[in-house]
Short mmCIF file of C-alpha atoms in Angstrom, two decimals:
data_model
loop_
_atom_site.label_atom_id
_atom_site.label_comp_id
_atom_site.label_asym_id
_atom_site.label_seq_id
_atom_site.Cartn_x
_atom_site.Cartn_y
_atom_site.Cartn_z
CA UNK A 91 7.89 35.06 50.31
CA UNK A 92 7.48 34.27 54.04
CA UNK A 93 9.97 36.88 54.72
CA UNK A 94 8.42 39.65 52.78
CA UNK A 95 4.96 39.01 55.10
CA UNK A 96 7.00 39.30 58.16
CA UNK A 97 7.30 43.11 56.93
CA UNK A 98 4.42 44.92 58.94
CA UNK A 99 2.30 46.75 56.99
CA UNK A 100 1.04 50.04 57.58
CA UNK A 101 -2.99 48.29 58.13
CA UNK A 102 -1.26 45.93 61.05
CA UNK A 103 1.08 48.73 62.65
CA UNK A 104 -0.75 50.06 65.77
CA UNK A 105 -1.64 53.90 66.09
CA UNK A 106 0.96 54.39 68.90
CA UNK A 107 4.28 53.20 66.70
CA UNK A 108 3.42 55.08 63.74
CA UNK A 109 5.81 57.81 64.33
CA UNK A 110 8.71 54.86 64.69
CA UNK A 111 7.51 52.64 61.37
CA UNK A 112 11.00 53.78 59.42
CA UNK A 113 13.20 52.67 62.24
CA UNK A 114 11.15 49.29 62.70
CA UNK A 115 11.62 48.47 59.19
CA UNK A 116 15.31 48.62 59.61
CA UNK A 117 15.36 46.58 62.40
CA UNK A 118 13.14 44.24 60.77
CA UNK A 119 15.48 44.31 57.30
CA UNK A 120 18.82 43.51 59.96
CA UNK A 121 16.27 40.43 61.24
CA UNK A 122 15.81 39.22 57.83
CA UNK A 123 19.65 39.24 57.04
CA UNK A 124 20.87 37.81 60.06
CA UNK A 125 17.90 34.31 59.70
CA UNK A 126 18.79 33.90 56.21
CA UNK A 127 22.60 34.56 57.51
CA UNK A 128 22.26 31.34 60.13
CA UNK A 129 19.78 29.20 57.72
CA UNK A 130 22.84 29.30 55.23
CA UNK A 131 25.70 28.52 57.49
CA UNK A 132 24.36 25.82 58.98
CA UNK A 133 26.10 22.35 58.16
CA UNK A 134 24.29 20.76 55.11
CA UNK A 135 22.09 17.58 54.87
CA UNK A 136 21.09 15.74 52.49
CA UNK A 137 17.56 15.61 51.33
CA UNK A 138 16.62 12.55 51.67
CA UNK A 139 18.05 12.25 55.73
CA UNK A 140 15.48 15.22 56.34
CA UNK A 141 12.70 14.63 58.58
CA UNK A 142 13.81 11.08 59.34
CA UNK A 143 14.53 11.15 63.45
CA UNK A 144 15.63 7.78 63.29
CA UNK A 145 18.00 7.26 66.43
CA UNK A 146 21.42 5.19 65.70
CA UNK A 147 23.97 4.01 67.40
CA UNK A 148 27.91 4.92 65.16
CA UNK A 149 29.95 2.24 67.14
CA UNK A 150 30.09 4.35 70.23
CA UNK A 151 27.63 3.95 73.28
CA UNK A 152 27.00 7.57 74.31
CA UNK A 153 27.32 8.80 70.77
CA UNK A 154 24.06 8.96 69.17
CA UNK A 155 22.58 11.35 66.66
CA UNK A 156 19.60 11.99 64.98
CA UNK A 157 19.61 12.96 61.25
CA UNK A 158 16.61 15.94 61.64
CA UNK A 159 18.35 18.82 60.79
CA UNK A 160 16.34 20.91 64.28
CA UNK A 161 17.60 18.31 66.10
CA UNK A 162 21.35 18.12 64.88
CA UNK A 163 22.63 21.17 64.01
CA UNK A 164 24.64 23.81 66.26
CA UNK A 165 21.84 27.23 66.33
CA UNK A 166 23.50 30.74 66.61
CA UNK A 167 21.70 32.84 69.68
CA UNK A 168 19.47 34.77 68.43
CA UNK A 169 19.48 38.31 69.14
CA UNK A 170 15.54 39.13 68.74
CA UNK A 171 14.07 42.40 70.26
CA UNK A 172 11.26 40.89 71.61
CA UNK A 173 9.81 44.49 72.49
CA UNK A 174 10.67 45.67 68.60
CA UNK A 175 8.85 42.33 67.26
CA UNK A 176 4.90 42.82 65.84
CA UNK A 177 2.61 40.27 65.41
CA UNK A 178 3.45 39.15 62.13
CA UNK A 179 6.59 37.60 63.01
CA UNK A 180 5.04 35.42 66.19
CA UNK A 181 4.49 32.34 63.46
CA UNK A 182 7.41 30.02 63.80
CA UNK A 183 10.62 30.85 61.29
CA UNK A 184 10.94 28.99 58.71
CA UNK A 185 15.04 28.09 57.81
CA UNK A 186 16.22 28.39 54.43
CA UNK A 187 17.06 24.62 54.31
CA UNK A 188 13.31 23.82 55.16
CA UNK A 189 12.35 26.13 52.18
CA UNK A 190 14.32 24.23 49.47
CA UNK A 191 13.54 20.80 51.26
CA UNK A 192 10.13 20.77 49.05
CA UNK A 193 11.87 21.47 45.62
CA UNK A 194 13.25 18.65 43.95
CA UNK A 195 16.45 19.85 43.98
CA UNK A 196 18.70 21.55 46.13
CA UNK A 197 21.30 23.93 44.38
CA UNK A 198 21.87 26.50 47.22
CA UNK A 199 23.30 23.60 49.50
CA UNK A 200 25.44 22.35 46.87
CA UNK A 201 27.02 25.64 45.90
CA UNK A 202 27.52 26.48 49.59
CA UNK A 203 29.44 23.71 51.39
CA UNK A 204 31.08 22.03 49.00
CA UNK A 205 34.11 20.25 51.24
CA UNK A 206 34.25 19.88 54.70
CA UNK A 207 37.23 22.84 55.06
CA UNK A 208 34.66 25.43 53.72
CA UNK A 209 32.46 24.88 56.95
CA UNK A 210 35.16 26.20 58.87
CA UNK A 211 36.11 28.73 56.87
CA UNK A 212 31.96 29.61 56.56
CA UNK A 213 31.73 30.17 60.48
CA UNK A 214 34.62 32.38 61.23
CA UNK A 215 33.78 34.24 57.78
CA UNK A 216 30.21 34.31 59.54
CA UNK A 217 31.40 35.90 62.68
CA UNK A 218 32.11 39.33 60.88
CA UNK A 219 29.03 39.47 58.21
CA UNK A 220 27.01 38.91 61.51
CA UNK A 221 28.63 41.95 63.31
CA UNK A 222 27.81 44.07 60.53
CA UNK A 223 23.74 43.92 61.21
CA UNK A 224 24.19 43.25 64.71
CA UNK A 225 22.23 46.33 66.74
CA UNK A 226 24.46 48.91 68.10
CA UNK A 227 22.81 48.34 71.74
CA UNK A 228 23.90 44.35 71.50
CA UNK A 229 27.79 44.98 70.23
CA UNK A 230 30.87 45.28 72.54
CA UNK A 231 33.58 47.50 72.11
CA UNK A 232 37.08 45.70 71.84
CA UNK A 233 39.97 47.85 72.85
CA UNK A 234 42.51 46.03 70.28
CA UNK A 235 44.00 47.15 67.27
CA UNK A 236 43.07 46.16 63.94
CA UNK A 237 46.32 44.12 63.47
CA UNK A 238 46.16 42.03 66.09
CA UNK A 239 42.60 41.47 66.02
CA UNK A 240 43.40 40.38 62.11
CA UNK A 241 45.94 37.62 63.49
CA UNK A 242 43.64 36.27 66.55
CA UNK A 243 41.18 35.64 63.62
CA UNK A 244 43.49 34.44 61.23
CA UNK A 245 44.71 31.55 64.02
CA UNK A 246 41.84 31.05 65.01
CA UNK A 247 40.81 29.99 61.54
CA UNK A 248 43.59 27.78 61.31
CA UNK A 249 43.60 26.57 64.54
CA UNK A 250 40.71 23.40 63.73
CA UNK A 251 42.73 22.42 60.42
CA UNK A 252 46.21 22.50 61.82
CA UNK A 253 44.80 19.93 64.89
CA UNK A 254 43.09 18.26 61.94
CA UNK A 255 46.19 18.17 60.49
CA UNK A 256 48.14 17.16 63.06
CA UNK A 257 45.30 14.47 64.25
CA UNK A 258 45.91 13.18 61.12
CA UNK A 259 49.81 12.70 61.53
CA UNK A 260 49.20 11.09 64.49
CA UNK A 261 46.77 8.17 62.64
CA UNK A 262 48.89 8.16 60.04
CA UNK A 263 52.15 7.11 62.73
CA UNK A 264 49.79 5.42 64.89
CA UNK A 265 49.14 2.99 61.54
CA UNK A 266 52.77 2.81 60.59
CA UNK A 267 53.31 1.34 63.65
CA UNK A 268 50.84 -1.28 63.36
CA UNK A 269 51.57 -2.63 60.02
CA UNK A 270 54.85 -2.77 61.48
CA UNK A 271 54.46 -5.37 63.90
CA UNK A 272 51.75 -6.92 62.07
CA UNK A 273 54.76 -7.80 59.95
CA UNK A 274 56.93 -8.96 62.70
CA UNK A 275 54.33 -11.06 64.21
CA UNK A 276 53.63 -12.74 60.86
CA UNK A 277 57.27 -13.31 60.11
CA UNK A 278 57.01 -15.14 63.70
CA UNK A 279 54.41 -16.78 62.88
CA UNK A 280 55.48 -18.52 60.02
CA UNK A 281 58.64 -19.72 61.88
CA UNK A 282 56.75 -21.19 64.30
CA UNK A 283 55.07 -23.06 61.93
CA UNK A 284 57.94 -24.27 60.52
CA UNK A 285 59.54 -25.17 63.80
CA UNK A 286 56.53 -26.75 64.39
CA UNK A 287 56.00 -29.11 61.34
CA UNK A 288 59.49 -29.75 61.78
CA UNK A 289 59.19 -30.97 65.68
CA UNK A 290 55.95 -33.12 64.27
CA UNK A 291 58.73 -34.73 62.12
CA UNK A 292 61.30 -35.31 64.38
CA UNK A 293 58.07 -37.06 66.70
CA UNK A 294 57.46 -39.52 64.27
CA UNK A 295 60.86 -40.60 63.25
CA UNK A 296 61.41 -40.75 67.26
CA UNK A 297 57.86 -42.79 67.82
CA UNK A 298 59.30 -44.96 65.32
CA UNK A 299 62.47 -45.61 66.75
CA UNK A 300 60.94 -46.13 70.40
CA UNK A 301 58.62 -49.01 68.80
CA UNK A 302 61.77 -50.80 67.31
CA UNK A 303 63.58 -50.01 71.00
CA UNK A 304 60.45 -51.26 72.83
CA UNK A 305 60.82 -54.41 70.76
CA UNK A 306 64.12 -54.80 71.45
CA UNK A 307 64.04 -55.03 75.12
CA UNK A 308 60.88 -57.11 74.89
CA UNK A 309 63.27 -59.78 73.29
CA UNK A 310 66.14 -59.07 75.94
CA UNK A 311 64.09 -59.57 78.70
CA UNK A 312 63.56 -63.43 78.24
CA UNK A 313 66.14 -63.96 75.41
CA UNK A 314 65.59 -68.16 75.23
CA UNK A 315 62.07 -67.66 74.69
CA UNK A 316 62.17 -64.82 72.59
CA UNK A 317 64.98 -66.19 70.41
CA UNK A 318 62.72 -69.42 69.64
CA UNK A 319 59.70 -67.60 69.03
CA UNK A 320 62.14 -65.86 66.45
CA UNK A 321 63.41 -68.69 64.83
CA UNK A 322 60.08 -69.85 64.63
CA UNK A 323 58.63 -66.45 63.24
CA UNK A 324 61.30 -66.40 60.69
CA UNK A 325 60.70 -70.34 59.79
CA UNK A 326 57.23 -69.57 59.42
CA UNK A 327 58.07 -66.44 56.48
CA UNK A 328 60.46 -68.73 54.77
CA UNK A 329 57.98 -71.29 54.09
CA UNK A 330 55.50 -68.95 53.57
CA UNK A 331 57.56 -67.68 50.91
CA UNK A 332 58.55 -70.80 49.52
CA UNK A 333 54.58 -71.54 49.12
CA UNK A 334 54.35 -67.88 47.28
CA UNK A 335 57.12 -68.80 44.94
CA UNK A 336 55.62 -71.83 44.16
CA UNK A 337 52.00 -70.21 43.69
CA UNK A 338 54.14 -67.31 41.28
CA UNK A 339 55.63 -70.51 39.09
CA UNK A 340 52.08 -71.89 38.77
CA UNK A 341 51.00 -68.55 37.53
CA UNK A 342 54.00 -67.69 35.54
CA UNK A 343 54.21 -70.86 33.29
CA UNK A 344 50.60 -70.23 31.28
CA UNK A 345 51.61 -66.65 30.75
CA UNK A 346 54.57 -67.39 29.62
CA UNK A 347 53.46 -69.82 26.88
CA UNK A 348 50.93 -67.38 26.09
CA UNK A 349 53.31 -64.39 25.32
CA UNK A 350 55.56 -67.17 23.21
CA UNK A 351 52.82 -67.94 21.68
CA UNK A 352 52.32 -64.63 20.65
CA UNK A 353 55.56 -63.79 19.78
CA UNK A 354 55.85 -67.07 17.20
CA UNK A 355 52.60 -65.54 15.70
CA UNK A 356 53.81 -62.45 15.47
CA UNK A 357 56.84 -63.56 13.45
CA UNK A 358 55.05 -65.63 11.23
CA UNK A 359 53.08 -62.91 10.09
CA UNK A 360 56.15 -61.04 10.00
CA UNK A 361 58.14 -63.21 7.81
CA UNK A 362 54.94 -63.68 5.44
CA UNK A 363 54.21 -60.14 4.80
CA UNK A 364 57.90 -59.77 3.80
CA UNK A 365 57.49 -62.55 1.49
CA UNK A 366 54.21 -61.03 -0.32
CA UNK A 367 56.62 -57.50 -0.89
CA UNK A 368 59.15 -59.47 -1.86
CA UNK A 369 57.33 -60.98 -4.40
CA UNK A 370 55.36 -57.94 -5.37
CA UNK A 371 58.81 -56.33 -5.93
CA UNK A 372 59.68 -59.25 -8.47
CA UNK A 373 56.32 -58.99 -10.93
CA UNK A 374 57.11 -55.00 -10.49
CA UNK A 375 60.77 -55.13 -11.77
CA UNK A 376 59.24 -57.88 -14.41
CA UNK A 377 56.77 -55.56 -15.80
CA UNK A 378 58.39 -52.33 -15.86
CA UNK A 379 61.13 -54.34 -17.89
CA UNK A 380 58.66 -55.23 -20.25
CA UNK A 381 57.69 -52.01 -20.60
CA UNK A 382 61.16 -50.58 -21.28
CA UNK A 383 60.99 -53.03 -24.10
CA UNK A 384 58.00 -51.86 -24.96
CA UNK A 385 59.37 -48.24 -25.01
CA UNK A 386 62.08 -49.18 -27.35
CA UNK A 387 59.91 -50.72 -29.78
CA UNK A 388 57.66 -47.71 -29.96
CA UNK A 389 60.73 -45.11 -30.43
CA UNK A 390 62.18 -47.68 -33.26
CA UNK A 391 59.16 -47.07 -34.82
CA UNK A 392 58.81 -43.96 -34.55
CA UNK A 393 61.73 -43.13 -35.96
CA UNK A 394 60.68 -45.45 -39.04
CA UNK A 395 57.61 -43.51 -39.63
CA UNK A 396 59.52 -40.35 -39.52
CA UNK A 397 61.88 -41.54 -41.85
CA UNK A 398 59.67 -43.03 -44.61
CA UNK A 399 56.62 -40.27 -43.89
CA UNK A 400 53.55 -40.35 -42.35
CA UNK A 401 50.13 -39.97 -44.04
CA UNK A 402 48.77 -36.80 -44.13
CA UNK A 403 46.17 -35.05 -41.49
CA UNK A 404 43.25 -34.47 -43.86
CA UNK A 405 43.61 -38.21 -44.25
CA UNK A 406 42.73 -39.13 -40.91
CA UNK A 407 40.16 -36.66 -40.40
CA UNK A 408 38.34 -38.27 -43.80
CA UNK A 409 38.50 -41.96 -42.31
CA UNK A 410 37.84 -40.51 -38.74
CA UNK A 411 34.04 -39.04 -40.48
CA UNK A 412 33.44 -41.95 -42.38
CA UNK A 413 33.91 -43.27 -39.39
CA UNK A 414 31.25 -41.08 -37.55
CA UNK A 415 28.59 -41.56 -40.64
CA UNK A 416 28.67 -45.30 -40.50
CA UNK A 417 28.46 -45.00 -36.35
CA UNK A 418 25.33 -42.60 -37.11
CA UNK A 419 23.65 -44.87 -39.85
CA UNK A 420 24.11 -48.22 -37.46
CA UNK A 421 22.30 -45.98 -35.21
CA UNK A 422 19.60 -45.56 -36.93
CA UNK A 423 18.91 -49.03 -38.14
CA UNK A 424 19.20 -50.33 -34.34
CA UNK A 425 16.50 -47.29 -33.67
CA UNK A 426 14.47 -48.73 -36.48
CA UNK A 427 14.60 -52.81 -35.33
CA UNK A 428 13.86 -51.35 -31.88
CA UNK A 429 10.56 -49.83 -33.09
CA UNK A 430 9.79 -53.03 -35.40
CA UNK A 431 10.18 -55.42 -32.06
CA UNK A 432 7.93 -53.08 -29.82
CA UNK A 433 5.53 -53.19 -32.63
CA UNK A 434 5.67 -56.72 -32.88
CA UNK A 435 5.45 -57.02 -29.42
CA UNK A 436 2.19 -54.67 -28.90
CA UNK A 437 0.35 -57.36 -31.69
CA UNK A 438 1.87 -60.50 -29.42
CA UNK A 439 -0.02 -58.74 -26.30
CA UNK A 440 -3.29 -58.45 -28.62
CA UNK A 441 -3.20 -61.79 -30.02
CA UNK A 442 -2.32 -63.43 -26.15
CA UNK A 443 -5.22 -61.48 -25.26
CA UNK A 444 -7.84 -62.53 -27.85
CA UNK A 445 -6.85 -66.41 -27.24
CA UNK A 446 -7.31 -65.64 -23.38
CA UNK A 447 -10.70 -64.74 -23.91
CA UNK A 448 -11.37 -67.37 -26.99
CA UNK A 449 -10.21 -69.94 -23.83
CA UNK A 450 -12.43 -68.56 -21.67
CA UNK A 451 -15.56 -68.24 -24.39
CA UNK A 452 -14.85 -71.85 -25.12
CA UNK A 453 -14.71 -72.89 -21.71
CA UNK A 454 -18.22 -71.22 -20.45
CA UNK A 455 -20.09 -73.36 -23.66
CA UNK A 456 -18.46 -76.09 -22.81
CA UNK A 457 -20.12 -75.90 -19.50
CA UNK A 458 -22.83 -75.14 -20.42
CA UNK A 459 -23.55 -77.92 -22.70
CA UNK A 460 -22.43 -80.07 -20.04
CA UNK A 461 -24.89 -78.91 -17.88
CA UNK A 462 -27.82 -78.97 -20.22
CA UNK A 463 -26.45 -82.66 -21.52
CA UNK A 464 -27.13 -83.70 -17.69
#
């Protein structure tokens, strides 16, 4: 919208330029193009680093930048007609970045510069929209053919990515070559820790021999007096171990006795157990033999009963309900005692009752008499 009110209007448009309001437009039109044509190929910045001029410091000391857009960003020269301009474009311009920076989104700075290859590509592809509404008083004539002037542009548009390119090569070498004797001085390293824990080795077995050596010509240098304090030394650890022994026989003979001890119990109960499964293995073999003989008995008479013929079923099953009806008819007479006693008992608890209280009766005249006799 702000760009359609910088179009004077024919109310604002002084009486002197009327006669040149069709050419004006044009230029204003060519105006219009080439703003939004350096609003949109300026590098892109996030939304939220907008309007924050926070000053920092990337590692470098000279190197600092500030993450306003106006303050960061390469501007194209503007080629204004200052004499061609009305009063409707005196207002400060207003970018197309700073437009979109109130919307919540931002889809024309997304869709534009989507890898850092396309700015390059952007500006030199800039270079000849720009030319297009460029006044005719403000171009230069260039004597070259369209050829050549085709390949100056196309190296020049390769020119950034091939030393890109070739930057990158050089990093890329540049780290080879570290890792490389990163390596080496590891490896060298580690062996001269190894030599090292090594020599530390070698130091102690050597300290240890130089103590014994030290010893050794303390002794030579008086060797009478050295040799008796030997003998002497090594009297001294004999007795002393003849004094340990002795202690070690003290202290052996109880715990010997003890594990002996032990060992007699242990036996004993040994030698008893096997006597208990000894003789639980006789009764065993006597009772399963009288069970064989059992066995035979039963299949002798079995085979006697099959032979002279058994009784019939029905027979069984008649002495087997008699059996039943007598069961059910003792039954009944026990339930019948049973009710006989508890009735007998219930007239017991009466009777005990009444003489309780006859007792008692008989006990309050007596009193009573007794009292009125006195």
């Amino acid at each position: 919208m702000f760009l359609i009110e910088k179009i004077p209007r024919d109310e604002e448009a002084p009486t002197t330029e009327v006669g040149n309001l069709p050419c004006d437009i044009e230029i204003w039109r060519k105006n219009i193009k080439e703003t939004i044509l350096e609003g949109l190929h300026k590098p892109w910045t996030p939304q939220f680093c907008r309007n924050l001029g926070n000053a920092r410091n990337f590692g470098c000391s000279g190197q600092i930048t500030n993450f306003k857009p106006h303050h960061n960003l390469i501007f194209v020269v503007e080629k204004s007609l200052s004499s061609q301009k009305g009063p409707c474009s005196q207002h400060k311009t207003i970018t197309v970045f700073q437009q979109t920076a109130t919307q919540k989104f931002d889809l024309i700075s997304t869709i534009l510069h989507q890898n850092s290859i396309d700015l390059y590509v952007g500006k030199t592809c800039s270079h000849e929209d720009q030319q297009k509404f460029v006044p005719k008083q403000n171009q230069t004539v260039t004597a070259l053919p369209k050829s050549e002037s085709f390949v100056l542009k196309n190296a020049a548009d390769l020119s950034p990515i091939s030393n890109l390119t070739q930057e990158i090569k050089n990093f890329k070498d540049q780290n080879t070559n570290i890792l490389t004797i990163r390596k080496t001085l590891t490896k060298n390293i580690n062996a001269i820790k190894n030599e090292q824990v090594e020599a530390q080795n070698e130091l102690e077995n050597m300290q240890a021999e130089v103590k014994i050596h030290e010893r050794a010509c303390l002794v030579l240098d008086n060797p009478k007096e050295n040799t008796s304090k030997l003998e002497t030394l090594i009297r001294s650890t004999l007795e002393r171990r003849k004094n340990l022994d002795q202690q070690w026989q003290e202290f052996r003979k109880p715990m010997l006795n003890t594990i002996e001890g032990l060992r007699t119990a242990k036996h004993l109960l040994k030698t008893k157990n096997v006597k208990e499964f000894q003789e639980t293995i006789k009764q065993l073999e006597i009772a399963l033999e009288e069970k064989k003989a059992q066995q035979k008995q039963l299949a002798t008479e079995l085979k006697t009963i099959a032979n002279d013929g058994a009784a019939p079923r029905k027979e069984y099953i008649k002495r087997i309900l008699e059996f039943i009806s007598n069961i059910r008819k003792q039954r009944n007479d026990i339930y019948k005692v049973l009710d006989d006693t508890r009735d007998l008992q219930k007239q017991l608890n009466s009777l005990s009752a009444q003489l309780q209280r006859q007792f008692c009766y008989t006990d309050d005249l007596l009193f009573q008499t007794a009292k009125h006799d006195v």
